[in-house]
XYZ file of C-alpha atoms in Angstrom:
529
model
C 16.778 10.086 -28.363
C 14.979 11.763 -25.683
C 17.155 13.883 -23.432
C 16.839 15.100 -19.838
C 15.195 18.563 -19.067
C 18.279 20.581 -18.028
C 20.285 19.930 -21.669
C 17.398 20.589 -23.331
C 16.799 24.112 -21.771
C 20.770 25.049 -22.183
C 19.851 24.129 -25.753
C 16.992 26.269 -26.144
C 18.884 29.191 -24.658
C 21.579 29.295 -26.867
C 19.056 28.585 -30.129
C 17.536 31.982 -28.919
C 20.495 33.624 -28.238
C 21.581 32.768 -32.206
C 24.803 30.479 -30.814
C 25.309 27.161 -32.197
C 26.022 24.307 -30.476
C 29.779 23.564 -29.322
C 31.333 20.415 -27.362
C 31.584 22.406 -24.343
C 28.088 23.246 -24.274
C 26.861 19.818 -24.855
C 28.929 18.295 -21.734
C 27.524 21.039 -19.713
C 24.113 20.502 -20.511
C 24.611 16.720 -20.224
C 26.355 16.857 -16.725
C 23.269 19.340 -15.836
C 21.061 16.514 -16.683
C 23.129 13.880 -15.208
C 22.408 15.292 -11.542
C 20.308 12.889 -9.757
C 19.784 14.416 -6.305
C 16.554 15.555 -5.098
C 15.499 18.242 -2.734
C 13.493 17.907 0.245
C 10.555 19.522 -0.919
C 11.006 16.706 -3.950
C 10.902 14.263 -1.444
C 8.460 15.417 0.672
C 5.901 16.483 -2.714
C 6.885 12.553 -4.068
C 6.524 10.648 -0.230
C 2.268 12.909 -0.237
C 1.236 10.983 -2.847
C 1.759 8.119 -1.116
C -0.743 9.432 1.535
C -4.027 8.776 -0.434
C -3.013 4.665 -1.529
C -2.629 4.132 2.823
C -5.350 6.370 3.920
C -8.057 5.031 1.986
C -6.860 1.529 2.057
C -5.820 1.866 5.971
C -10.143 2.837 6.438
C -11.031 -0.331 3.896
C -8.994 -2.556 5.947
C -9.846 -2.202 9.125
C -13.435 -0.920 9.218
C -15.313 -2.367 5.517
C -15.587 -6.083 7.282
C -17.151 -4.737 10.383
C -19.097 -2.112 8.115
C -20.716 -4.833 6.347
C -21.252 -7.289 8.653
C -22.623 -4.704 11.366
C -23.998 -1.642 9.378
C -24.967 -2.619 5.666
C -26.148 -5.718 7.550
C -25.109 -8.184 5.323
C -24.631 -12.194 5.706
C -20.731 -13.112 6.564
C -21.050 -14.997 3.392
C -21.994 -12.341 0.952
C -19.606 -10.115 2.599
C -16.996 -12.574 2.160
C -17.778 -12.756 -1.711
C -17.180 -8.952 -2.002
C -13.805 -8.943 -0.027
C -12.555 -11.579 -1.559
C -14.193 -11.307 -5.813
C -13.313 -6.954 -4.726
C -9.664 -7.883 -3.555
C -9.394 -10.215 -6.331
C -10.565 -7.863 -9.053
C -8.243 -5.622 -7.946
C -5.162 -7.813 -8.151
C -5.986 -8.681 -11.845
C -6.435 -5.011 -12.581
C -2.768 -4.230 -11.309
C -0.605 -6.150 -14.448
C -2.940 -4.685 -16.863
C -2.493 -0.965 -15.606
C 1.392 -1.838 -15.218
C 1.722 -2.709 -18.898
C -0.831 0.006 -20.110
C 1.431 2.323 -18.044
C 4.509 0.590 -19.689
C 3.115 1.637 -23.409
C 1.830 4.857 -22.785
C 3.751 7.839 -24.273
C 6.091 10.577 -22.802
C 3.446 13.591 -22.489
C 4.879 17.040 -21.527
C 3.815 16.133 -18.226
C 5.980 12.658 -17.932
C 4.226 9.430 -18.744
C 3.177 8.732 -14.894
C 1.699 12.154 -14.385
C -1.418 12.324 -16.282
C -2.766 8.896 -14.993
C -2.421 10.033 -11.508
C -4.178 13.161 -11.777
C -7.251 11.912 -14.030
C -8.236 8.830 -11.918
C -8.077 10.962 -9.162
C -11.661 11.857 -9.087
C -13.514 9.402 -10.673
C -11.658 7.460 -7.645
C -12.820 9.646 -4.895
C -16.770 8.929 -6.168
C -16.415 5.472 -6.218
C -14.902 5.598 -2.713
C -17.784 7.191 -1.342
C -20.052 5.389 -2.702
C -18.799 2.237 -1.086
C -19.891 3.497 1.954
C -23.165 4.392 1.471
C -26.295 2.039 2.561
C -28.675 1.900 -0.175
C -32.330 2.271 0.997
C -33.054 -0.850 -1.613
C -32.145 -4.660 0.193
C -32.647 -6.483 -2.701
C -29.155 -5.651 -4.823
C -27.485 -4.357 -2.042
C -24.620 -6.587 -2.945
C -24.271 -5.772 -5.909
C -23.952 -2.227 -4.814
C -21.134 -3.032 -2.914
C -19.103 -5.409 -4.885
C -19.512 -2.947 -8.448
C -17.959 0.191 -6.436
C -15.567 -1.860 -4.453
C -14.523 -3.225 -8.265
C -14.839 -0.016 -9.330
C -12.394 1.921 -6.938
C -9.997 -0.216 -6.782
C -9.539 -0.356 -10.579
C -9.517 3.582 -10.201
C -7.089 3.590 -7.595
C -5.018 1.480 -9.392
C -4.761 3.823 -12.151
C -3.540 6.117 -9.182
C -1.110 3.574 -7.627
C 0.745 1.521 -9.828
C 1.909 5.438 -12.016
C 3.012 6.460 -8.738
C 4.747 3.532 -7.345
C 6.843 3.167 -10.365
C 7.385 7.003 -10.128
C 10.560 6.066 -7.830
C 12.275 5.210 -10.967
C 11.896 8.388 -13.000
C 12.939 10.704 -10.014
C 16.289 10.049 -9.572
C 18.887 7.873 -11.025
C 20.779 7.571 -8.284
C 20.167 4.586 -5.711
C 20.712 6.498 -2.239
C 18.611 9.242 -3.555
C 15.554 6.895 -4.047
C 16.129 5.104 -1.175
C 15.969 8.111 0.506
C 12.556 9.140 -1.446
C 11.327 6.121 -0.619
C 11.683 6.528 3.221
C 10.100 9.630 3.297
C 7.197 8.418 1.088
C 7.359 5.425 3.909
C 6.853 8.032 6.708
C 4.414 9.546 4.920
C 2.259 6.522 3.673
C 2.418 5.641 7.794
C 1.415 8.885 8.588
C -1.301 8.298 5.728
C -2.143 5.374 8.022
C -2.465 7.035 11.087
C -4.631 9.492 9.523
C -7.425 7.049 8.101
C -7.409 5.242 10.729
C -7.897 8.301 12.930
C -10.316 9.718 10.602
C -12.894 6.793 9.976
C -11.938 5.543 13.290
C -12.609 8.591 15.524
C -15.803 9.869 13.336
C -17.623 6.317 12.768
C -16.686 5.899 16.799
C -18.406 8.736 17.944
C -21.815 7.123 16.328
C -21.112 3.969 17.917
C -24.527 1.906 18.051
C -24.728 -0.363 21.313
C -24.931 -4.063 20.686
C -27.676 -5.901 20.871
C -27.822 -8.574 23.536
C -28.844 -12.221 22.977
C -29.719 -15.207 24.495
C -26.320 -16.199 24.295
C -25.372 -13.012 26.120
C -28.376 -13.742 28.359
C -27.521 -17.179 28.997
C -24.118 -16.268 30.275
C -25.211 -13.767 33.217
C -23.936 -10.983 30.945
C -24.183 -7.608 32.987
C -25.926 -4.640 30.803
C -23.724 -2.110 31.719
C -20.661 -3.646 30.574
C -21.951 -3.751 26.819
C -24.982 -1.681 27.267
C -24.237 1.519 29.315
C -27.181 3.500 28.209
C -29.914 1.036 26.954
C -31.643 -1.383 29.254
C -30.605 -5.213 28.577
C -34.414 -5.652 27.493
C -34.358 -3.522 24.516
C -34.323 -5.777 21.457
C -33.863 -2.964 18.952
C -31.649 -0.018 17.989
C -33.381 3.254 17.215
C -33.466 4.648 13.633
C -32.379 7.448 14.740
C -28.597 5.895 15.767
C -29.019 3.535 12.581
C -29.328 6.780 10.843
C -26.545 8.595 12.445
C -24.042 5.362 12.118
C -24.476 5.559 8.445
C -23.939 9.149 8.062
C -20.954 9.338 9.874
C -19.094 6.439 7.991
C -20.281 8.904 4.769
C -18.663 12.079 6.495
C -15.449 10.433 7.093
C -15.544 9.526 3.679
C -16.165 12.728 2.373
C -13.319 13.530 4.627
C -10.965 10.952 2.987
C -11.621 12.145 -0.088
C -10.842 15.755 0.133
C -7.323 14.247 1.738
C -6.904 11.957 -1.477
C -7.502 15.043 -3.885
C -5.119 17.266 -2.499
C -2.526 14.687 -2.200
C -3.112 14.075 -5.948
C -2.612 17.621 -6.735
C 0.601 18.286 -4.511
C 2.042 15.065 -6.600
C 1.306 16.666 -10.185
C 2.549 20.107 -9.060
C 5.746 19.333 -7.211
C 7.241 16.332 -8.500
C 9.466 16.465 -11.470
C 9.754 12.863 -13.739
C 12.874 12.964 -15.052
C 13.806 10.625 -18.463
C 15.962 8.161 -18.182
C 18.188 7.651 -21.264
C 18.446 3.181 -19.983
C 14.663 3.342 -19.890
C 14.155 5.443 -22.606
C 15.690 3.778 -25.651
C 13.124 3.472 -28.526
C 12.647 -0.259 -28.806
C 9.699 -2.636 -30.345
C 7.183 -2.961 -28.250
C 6.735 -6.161 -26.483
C 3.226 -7.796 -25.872
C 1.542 -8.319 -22.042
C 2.435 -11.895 -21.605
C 6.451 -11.510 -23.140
C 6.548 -8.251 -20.686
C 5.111 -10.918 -17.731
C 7.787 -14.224 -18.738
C 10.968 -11.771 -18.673
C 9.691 -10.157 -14.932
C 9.119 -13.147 -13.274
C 11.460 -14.816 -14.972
C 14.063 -12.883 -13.322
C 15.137 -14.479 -10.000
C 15.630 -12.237 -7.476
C 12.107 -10.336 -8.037
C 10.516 -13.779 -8.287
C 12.056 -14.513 -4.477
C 11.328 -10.879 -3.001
C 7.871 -10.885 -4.178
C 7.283 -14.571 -2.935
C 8.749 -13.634 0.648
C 6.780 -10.328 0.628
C 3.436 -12.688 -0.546
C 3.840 -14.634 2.454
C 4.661 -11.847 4.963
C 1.971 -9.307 3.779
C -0.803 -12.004 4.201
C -0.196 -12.345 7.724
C -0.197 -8.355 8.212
C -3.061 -8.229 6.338
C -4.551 -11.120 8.156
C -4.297 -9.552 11.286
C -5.302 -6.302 10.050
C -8.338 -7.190 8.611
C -9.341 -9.400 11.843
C -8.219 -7.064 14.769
C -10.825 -4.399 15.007
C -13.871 -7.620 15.818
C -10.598 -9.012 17.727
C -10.585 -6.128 20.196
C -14.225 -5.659 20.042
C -15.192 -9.464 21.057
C -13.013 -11.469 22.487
C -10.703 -8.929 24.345
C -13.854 -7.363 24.992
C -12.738 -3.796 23.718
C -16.203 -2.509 22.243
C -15.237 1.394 22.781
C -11.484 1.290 22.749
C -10.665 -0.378 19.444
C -9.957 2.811 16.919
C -7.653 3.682 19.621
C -5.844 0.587 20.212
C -5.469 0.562 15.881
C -4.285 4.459 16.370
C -1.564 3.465 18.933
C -0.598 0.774 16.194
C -0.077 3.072 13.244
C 1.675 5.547 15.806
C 4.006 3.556 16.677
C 4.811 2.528 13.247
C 5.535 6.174 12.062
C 7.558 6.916 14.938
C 10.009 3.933 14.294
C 10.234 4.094 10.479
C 13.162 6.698 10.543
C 14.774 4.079 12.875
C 14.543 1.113 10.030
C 16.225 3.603 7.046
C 18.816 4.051 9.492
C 18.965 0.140 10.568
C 18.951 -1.034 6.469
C 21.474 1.897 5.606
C 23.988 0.612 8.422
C 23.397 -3.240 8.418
C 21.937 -4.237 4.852
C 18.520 -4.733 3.979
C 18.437 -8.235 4.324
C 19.306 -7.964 7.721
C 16.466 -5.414 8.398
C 14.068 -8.156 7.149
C 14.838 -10.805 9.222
C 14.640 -8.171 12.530
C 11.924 -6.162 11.100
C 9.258 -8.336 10.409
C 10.225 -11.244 13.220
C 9.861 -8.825 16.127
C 5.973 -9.085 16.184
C 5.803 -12.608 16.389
C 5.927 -12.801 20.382
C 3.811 -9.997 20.640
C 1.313 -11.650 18.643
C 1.447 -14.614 21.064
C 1.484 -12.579 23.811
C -2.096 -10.974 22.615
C -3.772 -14.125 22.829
C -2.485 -16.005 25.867
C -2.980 -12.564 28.084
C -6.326 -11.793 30.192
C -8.266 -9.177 28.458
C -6.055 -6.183 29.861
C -6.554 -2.897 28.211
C -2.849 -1.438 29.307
C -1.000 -4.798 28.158
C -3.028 -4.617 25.030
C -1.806 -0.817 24.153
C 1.451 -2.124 24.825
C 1.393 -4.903 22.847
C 0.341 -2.508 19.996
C 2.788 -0.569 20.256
C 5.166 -3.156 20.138
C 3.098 -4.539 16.805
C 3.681 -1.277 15.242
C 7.749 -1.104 15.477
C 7.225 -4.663 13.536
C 4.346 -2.624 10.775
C 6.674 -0.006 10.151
C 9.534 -2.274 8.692
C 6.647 -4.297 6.694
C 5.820 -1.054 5.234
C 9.125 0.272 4.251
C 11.514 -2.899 3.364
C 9.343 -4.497 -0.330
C 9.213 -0.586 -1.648
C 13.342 -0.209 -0.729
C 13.878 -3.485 -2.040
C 12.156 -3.553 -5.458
C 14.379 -0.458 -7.042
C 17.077 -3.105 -6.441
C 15.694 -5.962 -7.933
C 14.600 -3.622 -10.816
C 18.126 -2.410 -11.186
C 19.548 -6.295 -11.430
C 17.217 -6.860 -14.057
C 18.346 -3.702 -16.100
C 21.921 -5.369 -15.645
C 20.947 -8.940 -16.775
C 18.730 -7.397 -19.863
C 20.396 -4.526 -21.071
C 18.759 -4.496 -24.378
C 15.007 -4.886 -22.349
C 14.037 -1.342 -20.860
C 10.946 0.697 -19.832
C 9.545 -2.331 -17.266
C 9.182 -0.361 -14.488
C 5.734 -0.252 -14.046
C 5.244 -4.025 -14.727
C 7.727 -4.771 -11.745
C 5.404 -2.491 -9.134
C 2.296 -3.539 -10.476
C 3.114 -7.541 -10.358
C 3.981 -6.755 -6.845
C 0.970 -5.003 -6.039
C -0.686 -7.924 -7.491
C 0.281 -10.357 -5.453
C 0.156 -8.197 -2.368
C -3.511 -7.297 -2.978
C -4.248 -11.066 -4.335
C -3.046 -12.336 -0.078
C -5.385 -9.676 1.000
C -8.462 -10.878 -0.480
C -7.844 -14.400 0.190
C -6.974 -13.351 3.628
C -9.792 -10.873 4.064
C -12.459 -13.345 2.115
C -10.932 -16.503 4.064
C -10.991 -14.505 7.497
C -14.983 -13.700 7.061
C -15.694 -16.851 5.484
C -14.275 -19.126 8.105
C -16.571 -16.294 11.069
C -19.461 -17.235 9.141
C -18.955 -20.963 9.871
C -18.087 -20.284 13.465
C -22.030 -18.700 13.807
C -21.000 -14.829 14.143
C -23.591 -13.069 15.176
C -24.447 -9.466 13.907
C -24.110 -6.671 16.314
C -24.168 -8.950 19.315
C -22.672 -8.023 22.598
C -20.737 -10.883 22.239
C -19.761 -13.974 20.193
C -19.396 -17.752 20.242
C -16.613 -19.065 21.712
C -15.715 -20.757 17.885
C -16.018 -17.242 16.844
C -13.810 -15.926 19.451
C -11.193 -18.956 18.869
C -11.316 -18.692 15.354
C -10.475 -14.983 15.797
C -7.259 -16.120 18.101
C -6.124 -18.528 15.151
C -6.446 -15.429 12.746
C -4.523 -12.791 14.821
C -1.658 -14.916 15.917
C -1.157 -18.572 14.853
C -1.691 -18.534 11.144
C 0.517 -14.867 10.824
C 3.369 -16.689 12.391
C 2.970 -19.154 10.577
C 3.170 -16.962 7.051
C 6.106 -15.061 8.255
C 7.980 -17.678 9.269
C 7.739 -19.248 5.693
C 8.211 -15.695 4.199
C 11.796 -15.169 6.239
C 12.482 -18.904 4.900
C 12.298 -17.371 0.832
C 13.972 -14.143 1.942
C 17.156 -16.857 2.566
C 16.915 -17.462 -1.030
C 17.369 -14.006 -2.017
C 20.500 -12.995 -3.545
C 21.107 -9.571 -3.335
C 22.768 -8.600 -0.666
C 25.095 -4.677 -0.055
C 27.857 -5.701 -1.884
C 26.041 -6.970 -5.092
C 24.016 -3.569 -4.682
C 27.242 -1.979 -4.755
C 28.423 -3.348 -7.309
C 25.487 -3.109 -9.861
C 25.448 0.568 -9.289
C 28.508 1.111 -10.381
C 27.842 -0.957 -13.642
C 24.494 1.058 -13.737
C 26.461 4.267 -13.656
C 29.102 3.078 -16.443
C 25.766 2.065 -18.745
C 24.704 5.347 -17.878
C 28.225 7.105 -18.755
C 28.756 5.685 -21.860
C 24.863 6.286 -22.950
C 25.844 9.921 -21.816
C 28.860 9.948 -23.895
C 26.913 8.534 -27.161
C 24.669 11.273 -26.779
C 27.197 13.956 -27.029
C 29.282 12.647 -29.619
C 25.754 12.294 -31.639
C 25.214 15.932 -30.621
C 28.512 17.057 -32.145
C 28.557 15.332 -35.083
């Protein structure tokens, strides 16, 4: 039976010292090991390696569809197919991590550890890549759909470990829950940062649009899109081609340094800690037995289907807001700061939501969290194009991203903790629980994301034009507001299904922390005899 770091050093102390063993020394060495609580440099070290999962996929989310549609240069259609087959990929990749994670073995290192830090850079050159323009046309998709595939298995490798990391810090539930709102913050602040990285480096290479007949046709005055190239110019110089593609690589390269030190802080100053309920050496159960007891189990089957719902409108609007701004609001120069105020605003406000779900339940924090966006977003598309009312608005949005952010990854330690309850004698799932969830979560992104660009390409976008079609700019209305009201007012609709609630949290810790007593107490008497 393995046993937790602090008895086994007492142990090793006395061995050296030439002292056997007594009762006394066992109980102190298993009330050493017992201590769950975590220091802020714990949680801080834990909540960093949340940084690199936001940062990179903050950039991918906002910027890839206007990267390919405006800089790579490709068809809607194609870049549809790699959203949506990349997004896709990625979703089937996250249950097959989960329950490679689930088998691996303890290492000296934990059994999270080592597939964080090795996928670590294999992911970083795979990231870059993605945003590179090869000089070749023919292929180019292919390019971009194999290292889309490709990091998003890697990161995978990097997520799912440290997602069901949570588990194997602490055994106690206000300790995690604390973790897990300072990984929160963090991931937020992870946010801010890619979106202020690619945003701020790709917008200081903006290329001006190019105006057509449609723009022509509608009295459209040069300056307003066009402040530095006369309205007759039908091309872009390769010079500002060339500079737009280099800076999308620099803030890359950027990202990437960010993503390796995060790994590295992770490694080096997080402790996973055994957990004797988790740890119990039991056959082996296949993929598809591991899949039929987690979503068999109720209450994860009704948190992830409310979270389904709820994330696909946040990523629908994510994905859609950046040609949003830039079209039909009319935003061309202000958009990665309208997105900045966003992300802002969520990171100031997610110390407010811990504190809302600590004193009111975290059902509760649902229901206000994630509904308080919903007359913003109808405010965003009945308003004139107003740049002030639109920062406002954003900021507004971001109160309601924060709570999106923070409530599934508080609420899934619960659900896991029910399930340990109902299946006592079926441990060691954690990583299967976070990496179904991640599944689904990434599956409503590339539907959303492949849907979004899909239904622009029927609407006749135009590439790099001052402006669109007004089917492009209506269907960009219906994805920003109608159909993510829609989605979270279904989503709020499961979450009335959902049945645990404080006191059932209160009371399966303390059945948690008898299992946990009496698996102590076996241990010792074990040790004596």
């Amino acid at each position: 039976m393995a046993k937790g770091e602090g008895s086994e050093q007492y142990s090793n102390t006395n061995l050296l010292q030439n002292k056997p063993l007594n009762e006394d020394d066992v109980k102190l060495a298993t009330k050493s090991d017992r201590g769950g609580r975590l220091s802020v440099c714990n949680k801080i070290c834990y909540a960093i390696g949340g940084a690199p999962y936001q940062i990179t996929g903050c950039a991918l989310g906002f910027f890839l569809q206007i990267y390919l549609l405006d800089v790579a240069q490709l068809d809607p259609f194609y870049a549809s197919i790699i959203l949506f087959v990349g997004r896709a990929w990625d979703a089937v990749t996250d249950p097959t991590v989960g329950f490679l994670v689930s088998r691996s073995c303890w290492t000296r290192f934990g059994r999270m550890m080592p597939w964080i830090l090795l996928s670590t850079p294999f992911a970083v050159a795979s990231y870059f890549l993605i945003w590179y323009v090869p000089s070749f046309d023919q292929g180019k998709v292919i390019w971009y759909l194999v290292f889309y595939c490709l990091f998003q298995t890697l990161q995978t490798c990097f997520h799912v470990p440290y997602s069901s990391l949570t588990m194997f810090i602490s055994s106690e539930q206000k300790e995690r829950d604390s973790a897990t709102a300072y990984r929160m913050t963090v991931e937020v602040l992870g946010s801010v940062l890619g979106t202020a990285i690619q945003g701020q480096i790709v917008g200081g290479a903006n290329v001006p649009c190019i105006p057509s007949a449609l723009d022509l046709g509608r009295g459209v005055n040069a300056t307003v899109f066009l402040p530095e190239v006369n309205v007759t110019k039908e091309y872009v110089s390769l010079d500002e081609l060339v500079l737009q593609k280099k800076s999308y690589m620099v803030a890359a390269g950027v990202i990437g340094i960010v993503y390796i030190v995060c790994a590295f802080i992770v490694f080096f100053g997080v402790r996973e800690r055994s957990d004797p309920t988790t740890l119990r050496a039991k056959k082996p159960i296949s993929f598809f037995q591991g899949l039929r007891l987690v979503m068999g189990h109720g209450p994860y089957a009704k948190l992830v289907m409310g979270f389904l719902f709820t994330s696909l409108a946040f990523m629908l609007l994510e994905g859609n807001f950046a040609l949003f701004c830039t079209y039909t609001l009319g935003f061309r120069n202000d958009f990665q700061n309208i997105l900045l105020a966003i992300m802002i605003s969520a990171t100031l406000t997610i110390p407010f939501w811990q504190w809302f779900l600590t004193k009111f339940g975290k059902k509760t924090a649902v229901y206000f969290g994630i509904s308080w966006v919903i007359p913003f977003m109808i405010l965003i598309v009945l308003i004139e194009s107003n740049l002030i009312v639109t920062y406002v608005v954003s900021v507004a949005a971001g109160i309601s991203v924060a709570a999106a952010f923070l409530l599934p990854w508080s609420m899934l330690p619960d659900v896991i903790d029910d399930f340990k309850i109902c299946n006592p004698q079926s441990q060691g799932h954690e990583a299967i629980f976070y990496s179904f969830y991640v599944f689904f979560t990434k599956f409503a992104s590339g539907v959303s994301l492949g849907i979004s660009t899909l239904s622009l390409d029927f609407a006749g976008y135009l590439t790099r034009g001052c402006s669109q079609p007004d089917a492009v700019n209506l269907t960009l209305k219906m994805l920003v507001s109608p159909a993510p009201i829609v989605l979270i007012i279904l989503g709020l609709i499961i979450f009335k299904l959902y049945p645990i609630n404080e006191e059932t949290r209160q009371k399966n810790k303390k059945i948690l922390q008898d299992m946990r007593d009496n698996e102590h107490d076996s241990e010792t008497n074990s040790s004596i005899v």
